[in-house]
mmCIF file of N, CA, C and O in Angstrom:
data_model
loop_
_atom_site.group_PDB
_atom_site.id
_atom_site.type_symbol
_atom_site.label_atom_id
_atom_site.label_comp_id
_atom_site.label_asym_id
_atom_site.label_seq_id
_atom_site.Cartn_x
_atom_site.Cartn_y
_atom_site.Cartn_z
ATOM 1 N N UNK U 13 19.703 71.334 119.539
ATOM 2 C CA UNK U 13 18.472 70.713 119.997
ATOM 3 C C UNK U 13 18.272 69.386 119.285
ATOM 4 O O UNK U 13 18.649 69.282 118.118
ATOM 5 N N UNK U 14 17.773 68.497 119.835
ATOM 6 C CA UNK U 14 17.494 67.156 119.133
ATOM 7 C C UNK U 14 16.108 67.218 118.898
ATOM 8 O O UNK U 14 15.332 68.007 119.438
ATOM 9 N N UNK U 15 15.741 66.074 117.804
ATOM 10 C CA UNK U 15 14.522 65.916 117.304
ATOM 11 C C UNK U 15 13.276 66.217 118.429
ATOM 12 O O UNK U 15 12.433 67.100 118.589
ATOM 13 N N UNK U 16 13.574 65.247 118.953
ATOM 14 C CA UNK U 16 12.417 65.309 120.667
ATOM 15 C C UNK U 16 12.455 66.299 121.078
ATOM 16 O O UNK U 16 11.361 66.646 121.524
ATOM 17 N N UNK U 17 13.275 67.063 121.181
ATOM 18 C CA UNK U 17 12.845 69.051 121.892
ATOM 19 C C UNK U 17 11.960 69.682 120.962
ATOM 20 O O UNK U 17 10.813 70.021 121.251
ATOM 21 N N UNK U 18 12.475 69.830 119.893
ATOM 22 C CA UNK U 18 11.955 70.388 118.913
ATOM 23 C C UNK U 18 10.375 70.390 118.256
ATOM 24 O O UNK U 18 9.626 71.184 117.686
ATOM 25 N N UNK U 19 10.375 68.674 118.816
ATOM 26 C CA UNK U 19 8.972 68.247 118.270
ATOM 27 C C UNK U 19 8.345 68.439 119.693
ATOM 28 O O UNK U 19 7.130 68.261 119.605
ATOM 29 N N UNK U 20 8.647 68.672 120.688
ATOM 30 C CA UNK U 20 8.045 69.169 122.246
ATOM 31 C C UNK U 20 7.504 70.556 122.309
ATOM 32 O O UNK U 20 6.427 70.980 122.730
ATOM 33 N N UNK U 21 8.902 71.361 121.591
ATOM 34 C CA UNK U 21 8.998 73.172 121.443
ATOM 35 C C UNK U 21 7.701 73.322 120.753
ATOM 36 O O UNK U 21 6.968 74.089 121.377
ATOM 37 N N UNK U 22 7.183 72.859 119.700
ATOM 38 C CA UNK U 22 6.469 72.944 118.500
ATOM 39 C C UNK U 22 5.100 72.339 119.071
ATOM 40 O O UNK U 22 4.106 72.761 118.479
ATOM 41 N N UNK U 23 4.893 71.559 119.963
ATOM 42 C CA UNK U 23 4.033 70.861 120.406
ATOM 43 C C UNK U 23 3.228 72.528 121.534
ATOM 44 O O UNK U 23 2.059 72.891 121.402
ATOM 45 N N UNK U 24 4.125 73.127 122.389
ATOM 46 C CA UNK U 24 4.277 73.299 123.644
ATOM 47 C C UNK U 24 3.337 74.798 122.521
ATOM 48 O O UNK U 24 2.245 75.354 122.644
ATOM 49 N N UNK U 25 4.708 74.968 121.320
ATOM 50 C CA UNK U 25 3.439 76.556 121.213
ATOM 51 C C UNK U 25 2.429 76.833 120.251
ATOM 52 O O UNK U 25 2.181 77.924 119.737
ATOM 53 N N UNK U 26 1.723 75.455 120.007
ATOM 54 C CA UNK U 26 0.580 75.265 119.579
ATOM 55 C C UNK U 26 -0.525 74.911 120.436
ATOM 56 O O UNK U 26 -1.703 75.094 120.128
ATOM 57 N N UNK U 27 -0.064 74.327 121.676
ATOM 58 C CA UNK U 27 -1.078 74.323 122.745
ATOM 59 C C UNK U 27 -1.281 75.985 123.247
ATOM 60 O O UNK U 27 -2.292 76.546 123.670
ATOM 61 N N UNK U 28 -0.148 76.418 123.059
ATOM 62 C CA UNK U 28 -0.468 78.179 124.005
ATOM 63 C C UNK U 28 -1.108 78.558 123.263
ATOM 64 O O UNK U 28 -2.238 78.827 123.671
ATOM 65 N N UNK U 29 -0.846 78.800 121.864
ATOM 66 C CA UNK U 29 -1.813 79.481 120.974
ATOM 67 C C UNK U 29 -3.285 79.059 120.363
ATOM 68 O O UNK U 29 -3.949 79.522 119.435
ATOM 69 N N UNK U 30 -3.502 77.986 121.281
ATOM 70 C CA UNK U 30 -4.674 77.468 120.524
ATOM 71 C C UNK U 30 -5.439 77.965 122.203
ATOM 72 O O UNK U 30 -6.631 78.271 122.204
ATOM 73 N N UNK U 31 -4.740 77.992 123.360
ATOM 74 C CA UNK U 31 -5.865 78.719 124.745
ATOM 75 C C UNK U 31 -5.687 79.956 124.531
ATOM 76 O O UNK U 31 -6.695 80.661 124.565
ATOM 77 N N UNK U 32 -4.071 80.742 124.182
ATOM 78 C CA UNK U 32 -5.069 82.148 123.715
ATOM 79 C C UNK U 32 -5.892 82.785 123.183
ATOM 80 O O UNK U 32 -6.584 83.668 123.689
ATOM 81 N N UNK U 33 -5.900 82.190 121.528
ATOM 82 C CA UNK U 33 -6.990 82.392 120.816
ATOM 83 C C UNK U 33 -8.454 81.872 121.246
ATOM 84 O O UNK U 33 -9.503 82.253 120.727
ATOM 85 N N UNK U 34 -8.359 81.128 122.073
ATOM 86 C CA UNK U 34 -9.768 80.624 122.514
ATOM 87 C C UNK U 34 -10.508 81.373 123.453
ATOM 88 O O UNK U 34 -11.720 81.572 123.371
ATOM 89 N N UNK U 35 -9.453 81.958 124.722
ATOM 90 C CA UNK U 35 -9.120 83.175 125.560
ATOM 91 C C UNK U 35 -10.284 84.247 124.862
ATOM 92 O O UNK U 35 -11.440 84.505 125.199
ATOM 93 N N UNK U 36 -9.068 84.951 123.266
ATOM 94 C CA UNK U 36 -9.330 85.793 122.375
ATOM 95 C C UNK U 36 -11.217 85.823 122.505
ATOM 96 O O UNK U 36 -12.030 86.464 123.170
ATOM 97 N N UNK U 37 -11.279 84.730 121.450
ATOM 98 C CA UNK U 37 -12.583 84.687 121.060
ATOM 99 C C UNK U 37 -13.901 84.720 121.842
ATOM 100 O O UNK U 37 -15.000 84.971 121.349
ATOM 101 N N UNK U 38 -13.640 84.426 123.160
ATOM 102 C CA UNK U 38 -14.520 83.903 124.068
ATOM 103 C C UNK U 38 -14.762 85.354 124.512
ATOM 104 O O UNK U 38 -15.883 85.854 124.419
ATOM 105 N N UNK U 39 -13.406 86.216 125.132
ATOM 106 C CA UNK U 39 -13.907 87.439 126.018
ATOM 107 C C UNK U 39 -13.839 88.683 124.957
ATOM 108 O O UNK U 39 -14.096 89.802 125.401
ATOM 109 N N UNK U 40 -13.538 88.551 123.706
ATOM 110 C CA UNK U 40 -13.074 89.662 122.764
ATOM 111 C C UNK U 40 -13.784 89.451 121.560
ATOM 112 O O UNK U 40 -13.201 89.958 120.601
ATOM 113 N N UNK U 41 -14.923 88.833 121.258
ATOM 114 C CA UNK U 41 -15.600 88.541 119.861
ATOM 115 C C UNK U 41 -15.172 90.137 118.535
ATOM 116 O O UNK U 41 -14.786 91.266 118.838
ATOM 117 N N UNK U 42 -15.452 89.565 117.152
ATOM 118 C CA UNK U 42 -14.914 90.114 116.376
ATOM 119 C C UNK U 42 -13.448 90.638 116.603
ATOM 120 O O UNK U 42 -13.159 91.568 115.851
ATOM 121 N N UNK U 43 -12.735 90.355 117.233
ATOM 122 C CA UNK U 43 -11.344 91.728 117.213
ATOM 123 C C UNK U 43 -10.309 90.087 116.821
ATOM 124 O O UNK U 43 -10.386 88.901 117.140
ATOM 125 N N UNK U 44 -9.212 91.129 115.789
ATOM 126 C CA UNK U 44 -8.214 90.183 115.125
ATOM 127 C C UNK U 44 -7.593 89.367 116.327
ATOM 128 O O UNK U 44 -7.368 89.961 117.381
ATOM 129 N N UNK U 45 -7.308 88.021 116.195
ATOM 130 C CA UNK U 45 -6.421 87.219 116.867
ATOM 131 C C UNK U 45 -5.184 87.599 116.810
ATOM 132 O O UNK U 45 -4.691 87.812 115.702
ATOM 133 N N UNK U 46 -4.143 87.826 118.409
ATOM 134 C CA UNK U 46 -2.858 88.454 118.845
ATOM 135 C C UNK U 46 -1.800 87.526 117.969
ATOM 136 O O UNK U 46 -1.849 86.304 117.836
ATOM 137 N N UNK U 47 -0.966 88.315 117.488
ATOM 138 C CA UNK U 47 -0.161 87.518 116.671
ATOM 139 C C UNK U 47 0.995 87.219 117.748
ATOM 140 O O UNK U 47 1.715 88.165 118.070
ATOM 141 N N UNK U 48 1.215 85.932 118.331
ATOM 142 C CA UNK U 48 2.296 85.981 119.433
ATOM 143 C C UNK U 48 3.503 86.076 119.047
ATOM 144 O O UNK U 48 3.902 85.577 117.994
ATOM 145 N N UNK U 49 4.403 86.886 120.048
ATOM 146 C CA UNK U 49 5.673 87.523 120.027
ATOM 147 C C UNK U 49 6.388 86.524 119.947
ATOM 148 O O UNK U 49 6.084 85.474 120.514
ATOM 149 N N UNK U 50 7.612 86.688 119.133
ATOM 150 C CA UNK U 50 8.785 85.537 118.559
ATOM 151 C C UNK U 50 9.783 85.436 119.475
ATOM 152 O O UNK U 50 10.876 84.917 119.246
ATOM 153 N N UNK U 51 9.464 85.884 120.437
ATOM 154 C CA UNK U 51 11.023 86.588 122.059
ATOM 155 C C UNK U 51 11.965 87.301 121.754
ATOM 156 O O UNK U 51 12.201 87.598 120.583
ATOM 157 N N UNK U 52 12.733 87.736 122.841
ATOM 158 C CA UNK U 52 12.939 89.354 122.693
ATOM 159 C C UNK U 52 14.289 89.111 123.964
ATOM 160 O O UNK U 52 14.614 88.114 124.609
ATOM 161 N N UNK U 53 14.677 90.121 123.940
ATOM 162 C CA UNK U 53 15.877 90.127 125.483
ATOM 163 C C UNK U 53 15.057 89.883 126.782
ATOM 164 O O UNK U 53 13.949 90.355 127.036
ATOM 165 N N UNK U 54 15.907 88.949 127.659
ATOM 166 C CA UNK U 54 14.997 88.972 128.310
ATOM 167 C C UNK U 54 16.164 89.558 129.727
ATOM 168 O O UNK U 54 17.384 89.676 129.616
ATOM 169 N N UNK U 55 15.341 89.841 130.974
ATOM 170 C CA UNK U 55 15.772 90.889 132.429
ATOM 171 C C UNK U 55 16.989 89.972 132.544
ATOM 172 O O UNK U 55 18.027 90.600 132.752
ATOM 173 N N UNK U 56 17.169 88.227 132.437
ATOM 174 C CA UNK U 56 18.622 87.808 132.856
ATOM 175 C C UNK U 56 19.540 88.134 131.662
ATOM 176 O O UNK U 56 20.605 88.683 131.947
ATOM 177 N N UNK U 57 19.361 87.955 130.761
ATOM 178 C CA UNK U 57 20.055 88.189 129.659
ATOM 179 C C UNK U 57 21.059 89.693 129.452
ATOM 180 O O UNK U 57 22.208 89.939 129.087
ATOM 181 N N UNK U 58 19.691 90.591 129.988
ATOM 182 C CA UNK U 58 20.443 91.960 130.514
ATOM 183 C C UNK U 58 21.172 91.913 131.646
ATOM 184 O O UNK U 58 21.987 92.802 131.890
ATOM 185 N N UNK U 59 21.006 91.064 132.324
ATOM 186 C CA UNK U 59 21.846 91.448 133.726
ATOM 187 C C UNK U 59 23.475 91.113 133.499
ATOM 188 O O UNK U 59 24.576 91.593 133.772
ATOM 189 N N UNK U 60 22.881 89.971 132.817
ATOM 190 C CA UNK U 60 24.428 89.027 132.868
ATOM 191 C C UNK U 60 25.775 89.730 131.534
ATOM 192 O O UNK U 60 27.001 89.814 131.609
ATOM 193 N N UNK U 61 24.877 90.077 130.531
ATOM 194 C CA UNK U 61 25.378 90.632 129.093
ATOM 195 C C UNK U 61 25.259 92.000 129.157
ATOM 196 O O UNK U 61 26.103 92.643 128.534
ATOM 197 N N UNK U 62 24.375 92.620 129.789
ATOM 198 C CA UNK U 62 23.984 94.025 129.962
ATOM 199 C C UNK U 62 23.229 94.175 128.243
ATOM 200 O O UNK U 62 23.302 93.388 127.299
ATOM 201 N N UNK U 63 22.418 95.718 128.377
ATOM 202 C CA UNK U 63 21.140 95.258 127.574
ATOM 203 C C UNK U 63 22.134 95.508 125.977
ATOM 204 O O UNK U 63 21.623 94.877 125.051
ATOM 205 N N UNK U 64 23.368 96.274 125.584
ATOM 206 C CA UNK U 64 23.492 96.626 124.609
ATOM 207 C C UNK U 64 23.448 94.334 123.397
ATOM 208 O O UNK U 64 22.794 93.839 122.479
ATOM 209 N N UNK U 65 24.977 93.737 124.650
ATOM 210 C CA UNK U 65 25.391 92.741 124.248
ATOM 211 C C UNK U 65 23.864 91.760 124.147
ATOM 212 O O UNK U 65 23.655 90.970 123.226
ATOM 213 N N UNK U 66 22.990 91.991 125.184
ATOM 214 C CA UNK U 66 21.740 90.705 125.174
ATOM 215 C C UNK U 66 20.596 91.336 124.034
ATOM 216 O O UNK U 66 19.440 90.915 124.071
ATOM 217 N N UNK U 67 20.988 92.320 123.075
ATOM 218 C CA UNK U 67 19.985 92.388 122.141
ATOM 219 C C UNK U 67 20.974 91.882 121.052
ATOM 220 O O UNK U 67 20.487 92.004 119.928
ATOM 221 N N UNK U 68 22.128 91.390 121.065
ATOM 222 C CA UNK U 68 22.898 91.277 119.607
ATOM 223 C C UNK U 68 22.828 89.753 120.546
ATOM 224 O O UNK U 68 23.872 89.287 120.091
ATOM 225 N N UNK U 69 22.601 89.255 120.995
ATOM 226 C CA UNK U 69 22.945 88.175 121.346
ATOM 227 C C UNK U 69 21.696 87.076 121.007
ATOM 228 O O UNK U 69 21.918 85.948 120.567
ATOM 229 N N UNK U 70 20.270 87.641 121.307
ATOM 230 C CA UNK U 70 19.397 87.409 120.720
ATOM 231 C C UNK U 70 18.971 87.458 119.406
ATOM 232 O O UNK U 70 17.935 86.894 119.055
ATOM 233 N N UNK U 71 19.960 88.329 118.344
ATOM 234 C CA UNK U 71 19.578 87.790 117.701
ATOM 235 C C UNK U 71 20.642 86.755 116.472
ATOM 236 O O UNK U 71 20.878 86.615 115.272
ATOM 237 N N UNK U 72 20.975 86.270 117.746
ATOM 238 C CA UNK U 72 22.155 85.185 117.355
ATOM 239 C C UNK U 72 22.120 83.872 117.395
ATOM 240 O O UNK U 72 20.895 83.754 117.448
ATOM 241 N N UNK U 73 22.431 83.026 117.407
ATOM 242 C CA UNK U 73 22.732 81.407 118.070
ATOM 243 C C UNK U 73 22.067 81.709 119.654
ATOM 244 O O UNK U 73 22.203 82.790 120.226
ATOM 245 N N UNK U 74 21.512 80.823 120.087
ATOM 246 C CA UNK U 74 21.504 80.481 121.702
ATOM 247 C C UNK U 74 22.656 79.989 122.206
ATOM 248 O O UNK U 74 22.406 79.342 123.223
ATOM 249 N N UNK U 75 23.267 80.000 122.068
ATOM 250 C CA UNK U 75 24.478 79.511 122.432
ATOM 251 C C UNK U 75 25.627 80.383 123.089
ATOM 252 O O UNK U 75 26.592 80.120 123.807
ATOM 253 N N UNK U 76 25.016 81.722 122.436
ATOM 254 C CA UNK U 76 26.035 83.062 123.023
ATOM 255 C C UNK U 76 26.480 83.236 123.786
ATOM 256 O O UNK U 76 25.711 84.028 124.331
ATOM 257 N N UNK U 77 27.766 83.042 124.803
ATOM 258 C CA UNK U 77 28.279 83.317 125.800
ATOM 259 C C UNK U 77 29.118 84.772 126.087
ATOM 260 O O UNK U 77 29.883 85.321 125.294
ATOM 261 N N UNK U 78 28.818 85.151 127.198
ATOM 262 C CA UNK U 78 29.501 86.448 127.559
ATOM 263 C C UNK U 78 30.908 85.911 127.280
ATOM 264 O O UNK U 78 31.183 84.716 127.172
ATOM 265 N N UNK U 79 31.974 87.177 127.151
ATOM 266 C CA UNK U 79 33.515 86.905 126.980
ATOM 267 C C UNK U 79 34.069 86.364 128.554
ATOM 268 O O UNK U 79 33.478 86.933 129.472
ATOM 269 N N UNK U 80 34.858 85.598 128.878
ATOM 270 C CA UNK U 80 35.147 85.650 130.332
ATOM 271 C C UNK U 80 35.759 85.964 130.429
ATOM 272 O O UNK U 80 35.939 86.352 131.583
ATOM 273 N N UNK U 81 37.486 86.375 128.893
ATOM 274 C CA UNK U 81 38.304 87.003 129.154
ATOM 275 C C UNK U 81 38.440 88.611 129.614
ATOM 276 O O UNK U 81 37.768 89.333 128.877
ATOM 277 N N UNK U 82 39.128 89.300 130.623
ATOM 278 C CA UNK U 82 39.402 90.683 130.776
ATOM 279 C C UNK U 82 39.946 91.373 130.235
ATOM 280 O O UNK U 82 41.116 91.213 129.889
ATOM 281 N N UNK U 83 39.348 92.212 130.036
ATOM 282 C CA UNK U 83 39.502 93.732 128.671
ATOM 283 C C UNK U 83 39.751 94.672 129.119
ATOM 284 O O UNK U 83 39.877 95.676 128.417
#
């Protein structure tokens, strides 16, 4: 990733978390603010890797590619 994504990525989930918590507060008074999820496998990831390879894959490099060689 280059500087400019990064400072976009960082931009992008401080805007989400500043309308959820606002979300939070507005329809949910007193109750703790949702601590948002860090991501997880996601339905393509399983399809393509199947779910054992797209949970070791996540928590790897993004970069992970299925093998293309045949086994």
């Amino acid at each position: 990733m280059e500087k400019h994504d990064k400072a976009e990525m960082a931009a992008d989930k401080k805007m989400i978390s500043a309308a959820v918590h606002k979300h939070e507060k507005k329809l949910h008074p007193g109750k703790p603010m949702t601590k948002l999820a860090k991501g997880g496998k996601t339905n393509m990831q399983m399809k393509t890797l199947g779910r054992g390879l797209a949970k070791v894959a996540n928590q790897k490099k993004s970069s992970f590619k299925k093998s293309t060689r045949g086994v």
